[in-house]
Amino acid sequence: MPKYFMPTTLLSGENCIKRHPRHIIHGKKCMIVTGKNSARVSGALDDVLTVLDEHNVKYYIHDKITNKTNIADIYALGKKMRDEGIEYVVGIGGGTTLDAAKAAAVYATNDIEPMDIYKEKYANLPLRVVCVPTTAGTGSDTTQYVMLTIDDYKNKKSFSSEVCFPYATYLDSRYTLTLPVDVTRSTAIDALCHSVESYLNVNASPFSDIVALEGIRMVGQCAGALIKGEFTKSDREKLLIAASVGGMAVAHTGLNVVHKMGHQLTCDKSISHGFANGLLLTEFIAWCAKADVMRAVDVITAIGMDLSSLKKFMDKVLPSTDDISRDDIERWVKNSIYDDSEPNSPRKLTKEDELEIYTNALLNKKRNYAQW
Ligand SMILES: [Fe+2]
């Protein structure tokens, strides 16, 4: 029987941290994990500090998380938290920062070797983690997954443990108002991909379906804003919630072909994670339709456009693929032999399928989705 487990308390709306402070107070000593800028520029750090001061919580600020932060850095942070007697963690930022907070919380209570975190079994529960996302895409604030960089950006590895769900997440869209248009588009499309990959998935259940379809619908409602690059308060709220909802969906199903194949575009062509996934999404839906047309119809109905319109939308918001060649694609397909992650797609993904999906999505400018 399918189960649904999502222990994270979600608080949303303007000023939710100040309106619901009790979910961010879990002791007298707290470590704030964040990057250099977004927490300060967005106002999120100020709001967190105000509430911690009001409740006499002593805090340390670790504001060194970047996209170069690796597992050794996070291990050192966890050890520091243990040495300082930190009682809980607040992560403020995007997915990399929230994942760093979640992993450091494991190291803080478990004196293990760095790579032992991938055993996914720990003697002690991690410290409680409260998430304050300042981007709207990764869904790290609602999942048990943690992606860490082992050495450089091409070598990332994730783990999954039910004890790594955040304790609470505050969704205040004011913290996303300063996001550049490209980041907003990329993260929104990543969130859309999470929900679609969850719905077109062998692990999908009635519980994950409800969540995934709503996540798809909310991003679809923001399509016009994503094209224009202008976002109302309501758009920002929808995109922020859609990102967390996408996380809730994949927390139960796992990701799928789009993320597996998109990873090659990011590693080889430095295309951002969300854009890389978006470039493959339309073709993925068409490919899945051959196994289960009704569920593919559910997806495009929820987005609010047919596949041809979805492709046109993606063409307007995604970067050009003009510098991608047939040789690139053949190399990616060859490399994927060594990628042992088995996608959860409704069809078995063969090398020929990968070649077809990459080619149709990236090289075939005349691909006609009217007859899918
Ligand atoms: Fe993603």
GROMACS .gro file of N, CA, C and O and ligand atoms in nm, residues 137-139 147 186-187 189-191 193-194 197 250 255 259 273-274 277, ligand 1:
model
   73
  137GLY      N    1   1.290   2.663  -0.629
  137GLY     CA    2   1.316   2.561  -0.729
  137GLY      C    3   1.350   2.425  -0.674
  137GLY      O    4   1.285   2.326  -0.707
  138THR      N    5   1.449   2.416  -0.586
  138THR     CA    6   1.507   2.285  -0.556
  138THR      C    7   1.414   2.195  -0.477
  138THR      O    8   1.419   2.073  -0.492
  139GLY      N    9   1.333   2.253  -0.390
  139GLY     CA   10   1.247   2.169  -0.306
  139GLY      C   11   1.323   2.101  -0.194
  139GLY      O   12   1.268   2.017  -0.123
  147MET      N   13   2.205   1.656  -0.158
  147MET     CA   14   2.306   1.644  -0.264
  147MET      C   15   2.431   1.719  -0.219
  147MET      O   16   2.425   1.837  -0.184
  186SER      N   17   1.493   2.960  -1.436
  186SER     CA   18   1.562   2.831  -1.425
  186SER      C   19   1.507   2.751  -1.306
  186SER      O   20   1.480   2.630  -1.319
  187THR      N   21   1.489   2.817  -1.192
  187THR     CA   22   1.441   2.744  -1.074
  187THR      C   23   1.294   2.704  -1.090
  187THR      O   24   1.253   2.596  -1.047
  189ILE      N   25   1.144   2.629  -1.369
  189ILE     CA   26   1.137   2.515  -1.462
  189ILE      C   27   1.189   2.389  -1.394
  189ILE      O   28   1.138   2.279  -1.416
  190ASP      N   29   1.287   2.405  -1.307
  190ASP     CA   30   1.334   2.289  -1.229
  190ASP      C   31   1.218   2.235  -1.144
  190ASP      O   32   1.194   2.114  -1.139
  191ALA      N   33   1.145   2.326  -1.078
  191ALA     CA   34   1.032   2.285  -0.995
  191ALA      C   35   0.926   2.214  -1.080
  191ALA      O   36   0.868   2.112  -1.039
  193CYS      N   37   0.979   2.048  -1.353
  193CYS     CA   38   1.033   1.916  -1.388
  193CYS      C   39   1.018   1.818  -1.271
  193CYS      O   40   0.984   1.701  -1.291
  194HIS      N   41   1.042   1.866  -1.149
  194HIS     CA   42   1.026   1.776  -1.033
  194HIS      C   43   0.885   1.717  -1.029
  194HIS      O   44   0.866   1.597  -1.012
  197GLU      N   45   0.821   1.483  -1.337
  197GLU     CA   46   0.895   1.357  -1.323
  197GLU      C   47   0.838   1.270  -1.211
  197GLU      O   48   0.854   1.149  -1.212
  250VAL      N   49   0.854   1.464  -0.532
  250VAL     CA   50   0.968   1.375  -0.559
  250VAL      C   51   1.018   1.306  -0.433
  250VAL      O   52   1.084   1.202  -0.440
  255LEU      N   53   1.337   1.109  -0.855
  255LEU     CA   54   1.341   1.184  -0.982
  255LEU      C   55   1.339   1.086  -1.098
  255LEU      O   56   1.312   0.968  -1.079
  259HIS      N   57   1.613   1.454  -1.509
  259HIS     CA   58   1.727   1.492  -1.423
  259HIS      C   59   1.851   1.409  -1.455
  259HIS      O   60   1.962   1.460  -1.455
  273HIS      N   61   2.110   2.401  -1.398
  273HIS     CA   62   2.035   2.279  -1.368
  273HIS      C   63   1.891   2.286  -1.421
  273HIS      O   64   1.844   2.197  -1.492
  274GLY      N   65   1.821   2.394  -1.391
  274GLY     CA   66   1.680   2.406  -1.432
  274GLY      C   67   1.666   2.415  -1.583
  274GLY      O   68   1.579   2.351  -1.643
  277ASN      N   69   1.728   2.078  -1.751
  277ASN     CA   70   1.611   1.990  -1.740
  277ASN      C   71   1.499   2.036  -1.834
  277ASN      O   72   1.434   1.955  -1.900
  373FE      FE   73   1.614   1.965  -0.987
   0.00000   0.00000   0.00000
